[in-house]
mmCIF file of C-alpha atoms and ligand atoms in Angstrom:
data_model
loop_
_atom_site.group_PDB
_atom_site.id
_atom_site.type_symbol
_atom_site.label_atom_id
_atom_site.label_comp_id
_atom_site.label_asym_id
_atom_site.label_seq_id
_atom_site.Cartn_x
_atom_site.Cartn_y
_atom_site.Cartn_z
ATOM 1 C CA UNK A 157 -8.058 -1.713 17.403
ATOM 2 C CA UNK A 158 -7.366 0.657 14.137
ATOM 3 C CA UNK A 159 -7.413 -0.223 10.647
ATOM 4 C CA UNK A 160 -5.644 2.323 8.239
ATOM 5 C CA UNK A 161 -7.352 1.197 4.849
ATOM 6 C CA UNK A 162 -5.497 2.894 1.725
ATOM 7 C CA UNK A 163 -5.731 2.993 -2.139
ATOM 8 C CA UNK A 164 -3.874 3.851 -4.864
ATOM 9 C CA UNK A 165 -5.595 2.546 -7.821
ATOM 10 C CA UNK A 166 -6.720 5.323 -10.479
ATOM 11 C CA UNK A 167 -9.305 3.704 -11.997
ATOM 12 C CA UNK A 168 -12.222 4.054 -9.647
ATOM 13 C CA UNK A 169 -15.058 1.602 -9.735
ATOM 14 C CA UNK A 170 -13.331 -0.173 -12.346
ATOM 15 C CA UNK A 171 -10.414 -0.935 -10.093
ATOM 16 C CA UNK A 172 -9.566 -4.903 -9.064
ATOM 17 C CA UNK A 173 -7.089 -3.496 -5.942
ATOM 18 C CA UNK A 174 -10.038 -1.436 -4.956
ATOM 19 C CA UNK A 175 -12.466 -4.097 -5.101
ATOM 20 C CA UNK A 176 -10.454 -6.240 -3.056
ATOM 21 C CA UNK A 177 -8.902 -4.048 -0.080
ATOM 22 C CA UNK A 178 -12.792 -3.067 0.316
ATOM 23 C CA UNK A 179 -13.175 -6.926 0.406
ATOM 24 C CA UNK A 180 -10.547 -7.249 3.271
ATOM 25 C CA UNK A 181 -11.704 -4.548 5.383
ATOM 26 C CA UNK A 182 -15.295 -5.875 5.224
ATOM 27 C CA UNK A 183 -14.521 -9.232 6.073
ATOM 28 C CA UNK A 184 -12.203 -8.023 9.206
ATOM 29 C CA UNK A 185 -14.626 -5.120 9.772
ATOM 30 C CA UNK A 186 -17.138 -7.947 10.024
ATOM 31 C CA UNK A 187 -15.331 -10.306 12.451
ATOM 32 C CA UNK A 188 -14.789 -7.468 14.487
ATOM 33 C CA UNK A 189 -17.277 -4.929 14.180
ATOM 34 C CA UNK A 190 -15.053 -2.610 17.086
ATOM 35 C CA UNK A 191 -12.006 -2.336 14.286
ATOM 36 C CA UNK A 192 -11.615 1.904 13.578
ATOM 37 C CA UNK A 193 -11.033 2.085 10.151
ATOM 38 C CA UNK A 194 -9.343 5.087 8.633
ATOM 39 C CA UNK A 195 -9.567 5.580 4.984
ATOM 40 C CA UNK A 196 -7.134 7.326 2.692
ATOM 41 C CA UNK A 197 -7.667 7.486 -0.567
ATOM 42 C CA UNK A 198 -4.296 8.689 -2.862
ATOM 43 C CA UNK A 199 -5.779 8.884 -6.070
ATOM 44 C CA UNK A 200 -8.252 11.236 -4.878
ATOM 45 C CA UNK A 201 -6.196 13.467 -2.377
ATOM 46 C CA UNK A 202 -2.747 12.542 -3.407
ATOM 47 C CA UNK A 203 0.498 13.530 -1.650
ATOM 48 C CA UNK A 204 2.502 16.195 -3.140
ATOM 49 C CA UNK A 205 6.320 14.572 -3.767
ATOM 50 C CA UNK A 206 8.950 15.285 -1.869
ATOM 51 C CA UNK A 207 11.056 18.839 -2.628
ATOM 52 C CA UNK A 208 14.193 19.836 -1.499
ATOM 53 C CA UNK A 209 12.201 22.562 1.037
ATOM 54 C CA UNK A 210 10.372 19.154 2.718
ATOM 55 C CA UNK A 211 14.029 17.596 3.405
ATOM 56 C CA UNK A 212 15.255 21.291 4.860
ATOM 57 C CA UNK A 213 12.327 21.244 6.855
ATOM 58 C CA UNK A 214 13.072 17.803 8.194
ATOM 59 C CA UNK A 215 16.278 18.432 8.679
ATOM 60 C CA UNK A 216 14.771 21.464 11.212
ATOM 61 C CA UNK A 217 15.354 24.388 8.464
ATOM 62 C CA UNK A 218 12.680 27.076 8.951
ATOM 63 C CA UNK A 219 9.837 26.015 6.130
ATOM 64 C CA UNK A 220 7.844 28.398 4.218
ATOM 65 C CA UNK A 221 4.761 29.468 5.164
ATOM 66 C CA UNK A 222 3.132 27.807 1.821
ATOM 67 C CA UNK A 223 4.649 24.446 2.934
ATOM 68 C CA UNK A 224 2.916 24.703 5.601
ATOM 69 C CA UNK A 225 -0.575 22.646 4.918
ATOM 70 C CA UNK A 226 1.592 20.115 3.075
ATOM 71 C CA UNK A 227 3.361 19.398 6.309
ATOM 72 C CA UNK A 228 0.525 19.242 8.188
ATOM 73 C CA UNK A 229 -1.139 16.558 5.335
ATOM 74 C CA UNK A 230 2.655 14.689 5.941
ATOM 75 C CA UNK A 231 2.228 14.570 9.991
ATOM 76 C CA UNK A 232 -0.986 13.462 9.125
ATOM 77 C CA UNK A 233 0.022 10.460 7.378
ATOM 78 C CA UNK A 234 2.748 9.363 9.629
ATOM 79 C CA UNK A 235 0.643 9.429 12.656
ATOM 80 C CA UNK A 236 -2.244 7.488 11.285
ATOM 81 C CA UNK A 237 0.242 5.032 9.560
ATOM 82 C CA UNK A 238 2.456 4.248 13.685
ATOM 83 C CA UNK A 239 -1.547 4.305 14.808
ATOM 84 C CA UNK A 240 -2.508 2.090 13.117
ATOM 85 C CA UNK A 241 -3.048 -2.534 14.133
ATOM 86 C CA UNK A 242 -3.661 -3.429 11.000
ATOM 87 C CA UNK A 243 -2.678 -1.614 7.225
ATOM 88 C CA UNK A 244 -4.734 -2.920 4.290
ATOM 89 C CA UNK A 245 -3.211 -1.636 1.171
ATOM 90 C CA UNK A 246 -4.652 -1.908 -2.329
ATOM 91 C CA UNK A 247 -1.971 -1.538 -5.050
ATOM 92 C CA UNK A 248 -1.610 -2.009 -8.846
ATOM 93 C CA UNK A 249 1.002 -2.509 -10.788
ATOM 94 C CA UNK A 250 1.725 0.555 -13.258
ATOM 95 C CA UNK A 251 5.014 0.530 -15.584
ATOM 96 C CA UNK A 252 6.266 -2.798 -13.282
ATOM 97 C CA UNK A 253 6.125 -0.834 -9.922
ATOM 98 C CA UNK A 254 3.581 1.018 -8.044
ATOM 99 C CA UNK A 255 1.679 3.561 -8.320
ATOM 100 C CA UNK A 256 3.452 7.178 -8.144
ATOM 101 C CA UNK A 257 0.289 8.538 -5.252
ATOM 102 C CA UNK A 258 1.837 4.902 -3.533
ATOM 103 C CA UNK A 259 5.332 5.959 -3.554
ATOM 104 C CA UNK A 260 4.588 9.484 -2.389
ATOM 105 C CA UNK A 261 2.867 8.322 0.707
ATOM 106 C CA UNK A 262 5.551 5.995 1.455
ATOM 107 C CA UNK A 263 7.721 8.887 0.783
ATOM 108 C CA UNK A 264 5.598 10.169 4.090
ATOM 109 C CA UNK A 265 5.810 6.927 6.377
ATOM 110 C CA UNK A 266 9.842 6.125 5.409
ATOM 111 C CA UNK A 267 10.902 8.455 8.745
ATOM 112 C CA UNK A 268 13.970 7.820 10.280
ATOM 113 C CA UNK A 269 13.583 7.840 13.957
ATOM 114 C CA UNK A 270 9.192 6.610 13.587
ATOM 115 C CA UNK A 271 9.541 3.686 11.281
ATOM 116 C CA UNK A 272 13.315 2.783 10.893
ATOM 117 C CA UNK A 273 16.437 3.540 11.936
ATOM 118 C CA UNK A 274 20.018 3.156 11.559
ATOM 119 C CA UNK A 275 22.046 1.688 14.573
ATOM 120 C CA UNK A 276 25.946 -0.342 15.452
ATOM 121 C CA UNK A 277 24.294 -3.107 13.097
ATOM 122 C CA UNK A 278 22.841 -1.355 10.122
ATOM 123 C CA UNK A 279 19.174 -0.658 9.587
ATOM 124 C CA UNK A 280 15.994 -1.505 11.769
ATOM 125 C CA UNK A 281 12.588 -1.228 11.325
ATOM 126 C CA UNK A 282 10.099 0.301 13.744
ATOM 127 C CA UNK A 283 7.213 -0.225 12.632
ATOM 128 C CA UNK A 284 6.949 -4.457 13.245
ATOM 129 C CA UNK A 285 4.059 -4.801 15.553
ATOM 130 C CA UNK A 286 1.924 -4.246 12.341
ATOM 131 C CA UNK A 287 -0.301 -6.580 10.253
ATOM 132 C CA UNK A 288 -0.146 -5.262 6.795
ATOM 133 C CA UNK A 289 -2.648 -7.067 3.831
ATOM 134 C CA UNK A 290 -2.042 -6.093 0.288
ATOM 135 C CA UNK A 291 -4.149 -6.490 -2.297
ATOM 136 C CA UNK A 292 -2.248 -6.240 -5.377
ATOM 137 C CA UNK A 293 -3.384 -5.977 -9.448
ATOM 138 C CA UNK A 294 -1.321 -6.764 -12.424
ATOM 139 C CA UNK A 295 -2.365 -6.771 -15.857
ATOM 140 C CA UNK A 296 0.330 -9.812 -16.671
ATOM 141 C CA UNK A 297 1.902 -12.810 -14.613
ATOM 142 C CA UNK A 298 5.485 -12.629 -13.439
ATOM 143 C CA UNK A 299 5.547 -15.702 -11.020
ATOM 144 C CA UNK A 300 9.334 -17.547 -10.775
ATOM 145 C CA UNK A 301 10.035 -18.537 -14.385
ATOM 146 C CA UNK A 302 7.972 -16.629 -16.216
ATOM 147 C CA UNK A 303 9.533 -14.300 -19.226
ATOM 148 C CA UNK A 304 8.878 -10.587 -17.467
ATOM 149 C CA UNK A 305 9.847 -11.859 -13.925
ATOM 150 C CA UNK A 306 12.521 -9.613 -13.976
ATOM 151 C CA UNK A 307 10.805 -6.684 -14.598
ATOM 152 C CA UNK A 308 8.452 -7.226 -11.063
ATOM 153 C CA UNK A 309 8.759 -4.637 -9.050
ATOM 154 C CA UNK A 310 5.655 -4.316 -7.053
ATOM 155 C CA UNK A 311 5.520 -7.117 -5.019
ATOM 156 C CA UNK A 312 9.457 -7.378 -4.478
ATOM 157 C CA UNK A 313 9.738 -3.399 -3.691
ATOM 158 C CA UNK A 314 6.689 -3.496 -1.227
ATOM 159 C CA UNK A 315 7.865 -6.773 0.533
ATOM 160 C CA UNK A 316 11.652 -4.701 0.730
ATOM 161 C CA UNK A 317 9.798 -1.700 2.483
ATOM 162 C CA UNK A 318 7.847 -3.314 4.824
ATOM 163 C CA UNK A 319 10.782 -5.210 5.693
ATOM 164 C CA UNK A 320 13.063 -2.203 6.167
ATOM 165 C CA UNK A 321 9.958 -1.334 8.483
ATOM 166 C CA UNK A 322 10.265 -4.245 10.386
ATOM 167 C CA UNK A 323 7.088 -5.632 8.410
ATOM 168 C CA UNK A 324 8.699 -9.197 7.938
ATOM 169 C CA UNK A 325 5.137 -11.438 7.517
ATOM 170 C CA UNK A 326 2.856 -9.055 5.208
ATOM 171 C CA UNK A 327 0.253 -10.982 4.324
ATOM 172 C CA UNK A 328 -0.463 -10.851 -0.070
ATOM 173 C CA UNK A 329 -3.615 -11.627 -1.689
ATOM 174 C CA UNK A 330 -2.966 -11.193 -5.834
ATOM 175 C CA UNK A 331 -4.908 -10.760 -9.024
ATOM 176 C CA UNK A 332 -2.455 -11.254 -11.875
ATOM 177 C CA UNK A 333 -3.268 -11.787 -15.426
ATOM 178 C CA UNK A 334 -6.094 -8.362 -15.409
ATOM 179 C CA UNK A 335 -5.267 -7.699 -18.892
ATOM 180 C CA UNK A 336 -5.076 -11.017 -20.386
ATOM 181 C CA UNK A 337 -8.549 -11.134 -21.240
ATOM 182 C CA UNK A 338 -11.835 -10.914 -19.497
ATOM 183 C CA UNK A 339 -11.849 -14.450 -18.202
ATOM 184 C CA UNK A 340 -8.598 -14.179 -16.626
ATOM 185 C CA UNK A 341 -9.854 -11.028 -15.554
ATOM 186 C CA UNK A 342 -13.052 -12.766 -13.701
ATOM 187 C CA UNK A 343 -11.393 -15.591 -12.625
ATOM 188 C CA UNK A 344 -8.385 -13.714 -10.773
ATOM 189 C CA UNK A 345 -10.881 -11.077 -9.315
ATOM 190 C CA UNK A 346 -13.198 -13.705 -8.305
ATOM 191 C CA UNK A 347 -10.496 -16.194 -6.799
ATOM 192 C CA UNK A 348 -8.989 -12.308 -4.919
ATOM 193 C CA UNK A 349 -12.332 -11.527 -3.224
ATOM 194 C CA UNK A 350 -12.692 -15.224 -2.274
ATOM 195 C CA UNK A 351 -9.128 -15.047 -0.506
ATOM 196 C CA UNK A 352 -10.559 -11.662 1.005
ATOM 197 C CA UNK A 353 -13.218 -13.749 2.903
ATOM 198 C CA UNK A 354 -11.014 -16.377 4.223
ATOM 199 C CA UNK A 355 -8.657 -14.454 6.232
ATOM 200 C CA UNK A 356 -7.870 -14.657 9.620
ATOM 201 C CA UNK A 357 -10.096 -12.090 11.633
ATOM 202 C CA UNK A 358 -8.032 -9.452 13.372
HETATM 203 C C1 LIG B 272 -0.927 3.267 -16.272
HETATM 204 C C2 LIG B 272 -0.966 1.777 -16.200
HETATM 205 C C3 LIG B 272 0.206 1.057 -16.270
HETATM 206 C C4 LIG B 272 0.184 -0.331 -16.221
HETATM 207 N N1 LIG B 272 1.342 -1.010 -16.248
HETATM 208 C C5 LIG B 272 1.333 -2.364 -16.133
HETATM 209 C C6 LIG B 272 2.541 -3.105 -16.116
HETATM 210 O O1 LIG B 272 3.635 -2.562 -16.198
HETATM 211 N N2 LIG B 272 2.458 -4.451 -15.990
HETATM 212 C C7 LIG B 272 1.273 -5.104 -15.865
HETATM 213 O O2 LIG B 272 1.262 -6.316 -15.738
HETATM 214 N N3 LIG B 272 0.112 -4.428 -15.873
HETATM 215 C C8 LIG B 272 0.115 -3.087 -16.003
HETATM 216 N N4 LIG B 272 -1.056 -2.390 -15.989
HETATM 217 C C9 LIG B 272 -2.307 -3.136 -15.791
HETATM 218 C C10 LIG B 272 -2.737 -3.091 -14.348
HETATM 219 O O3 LIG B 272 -1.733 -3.583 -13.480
HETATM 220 C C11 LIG B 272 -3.999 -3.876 -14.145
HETATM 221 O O4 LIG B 272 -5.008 -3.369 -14.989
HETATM 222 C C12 LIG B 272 -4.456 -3.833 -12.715
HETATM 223 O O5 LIG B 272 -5.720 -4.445 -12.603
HETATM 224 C C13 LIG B 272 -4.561 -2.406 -12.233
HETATM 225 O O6 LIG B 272 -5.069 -2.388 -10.922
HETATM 226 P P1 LIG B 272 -6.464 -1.658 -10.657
HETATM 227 O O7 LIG B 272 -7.480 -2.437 -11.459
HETATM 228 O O8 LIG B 272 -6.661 -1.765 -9.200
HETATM 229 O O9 LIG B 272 -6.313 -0.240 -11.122
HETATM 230 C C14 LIG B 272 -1.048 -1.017 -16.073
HETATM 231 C C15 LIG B 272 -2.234 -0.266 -15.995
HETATM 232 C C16 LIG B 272 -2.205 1.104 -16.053
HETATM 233 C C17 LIG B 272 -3.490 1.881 -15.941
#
């Protein structure tokens, strides 16, 4: 069975996304000590964003010869994302969304004809024989209710992917409130990683 284990978060050691996808893969790595993982980090070898050469080059267009190792990096990511049982994803919130080095690699995996496509009724996803964790990070809370619910748009967009994948049943574990203060801070991380250890082995 093979794990794809990705991150997105800038900050390094001093990331709570990091600290907790590393906390799901142990605790599945653990239960099942056969699991592949496959780590990509996209902070420190992040995808270039798309160009209008990468569409002509989809579309079949002949692609420069400097594309070339780009393409290669995007095959790259597509096959190890359809390879891939299980997809543990650590992502923070930046600016209400995620990451930009997120979005590019979904840029990668969003392939019509691998992971979606369009038929007689609409849209479907390809990709639904998945598990997919995420471990998200935000500095604030925007549960139902709250004053900046409207402006959440990490959660919502990566549930809307995953669906469009056929991901329907991602599986969330949440740190919210990073920036509050250093108690929330502890307390969020600490009830994340604790959520990390009680999930269902793969
Ligand atoms: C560039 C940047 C933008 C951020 N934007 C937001 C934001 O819009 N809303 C929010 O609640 N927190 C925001 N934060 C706080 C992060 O979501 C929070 O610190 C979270 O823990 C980051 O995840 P990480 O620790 O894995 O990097 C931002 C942080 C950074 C570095």
């Amino acid at each position: 069975m093979k794990l794809l284990h990705i991150d997105s978060s800038v900050l390094g050691p001093h990331s709570v996304s990091r600290q907790v996808s590393a906390a799901i893969v142990d605790r599945l790595k653990q239960a099942a000590p056969s699991l592949q993982v496959v780590y990509r980090d996209l902070s420190q070898a992040p995808l270039a964003h798309l160009s209008g050469s990468h569409l002509a080059a989809a579309q079949g267009a002949p692609a420069p010869a400097e594309l070339g190792p780009d393409l290669a990096a995007s095959a790259a990511a597509l096959d190890e994302f359809l390879a891939a049982d299980i997809v543990v994803i650590g992502a923070p919130m930046y600016n209400f969304t995620i990451p930009s080095q997120l979005k590019a690699w979904i840029d990668r995996i969003l392939v019509a004809g691998k992971t979606f496509s369009y038929g007689a009724n609409g849209p479907q996803g390809l990709a639904g024989g998945k598990r997919v964790i995420l471990a998200i990070s935000r500095g604030g809370y925007y549960g139902a209710g709250s004053p900046a619910a409207s402006l959440e748009h990490l959660e919502t967009y990566l549930r809307g992917v995953l669906a469009f994948m056929g991901i329907t049943n991602p599986e969330f574990i949440i740190a919210d409130g990073i920036q509050v203060g250093p108690d929330h801070r502890e307390k969020a991380l600490a009830g994340a990683l604790q959520a990390a250890t009680s999930l269902q082995a793969a």
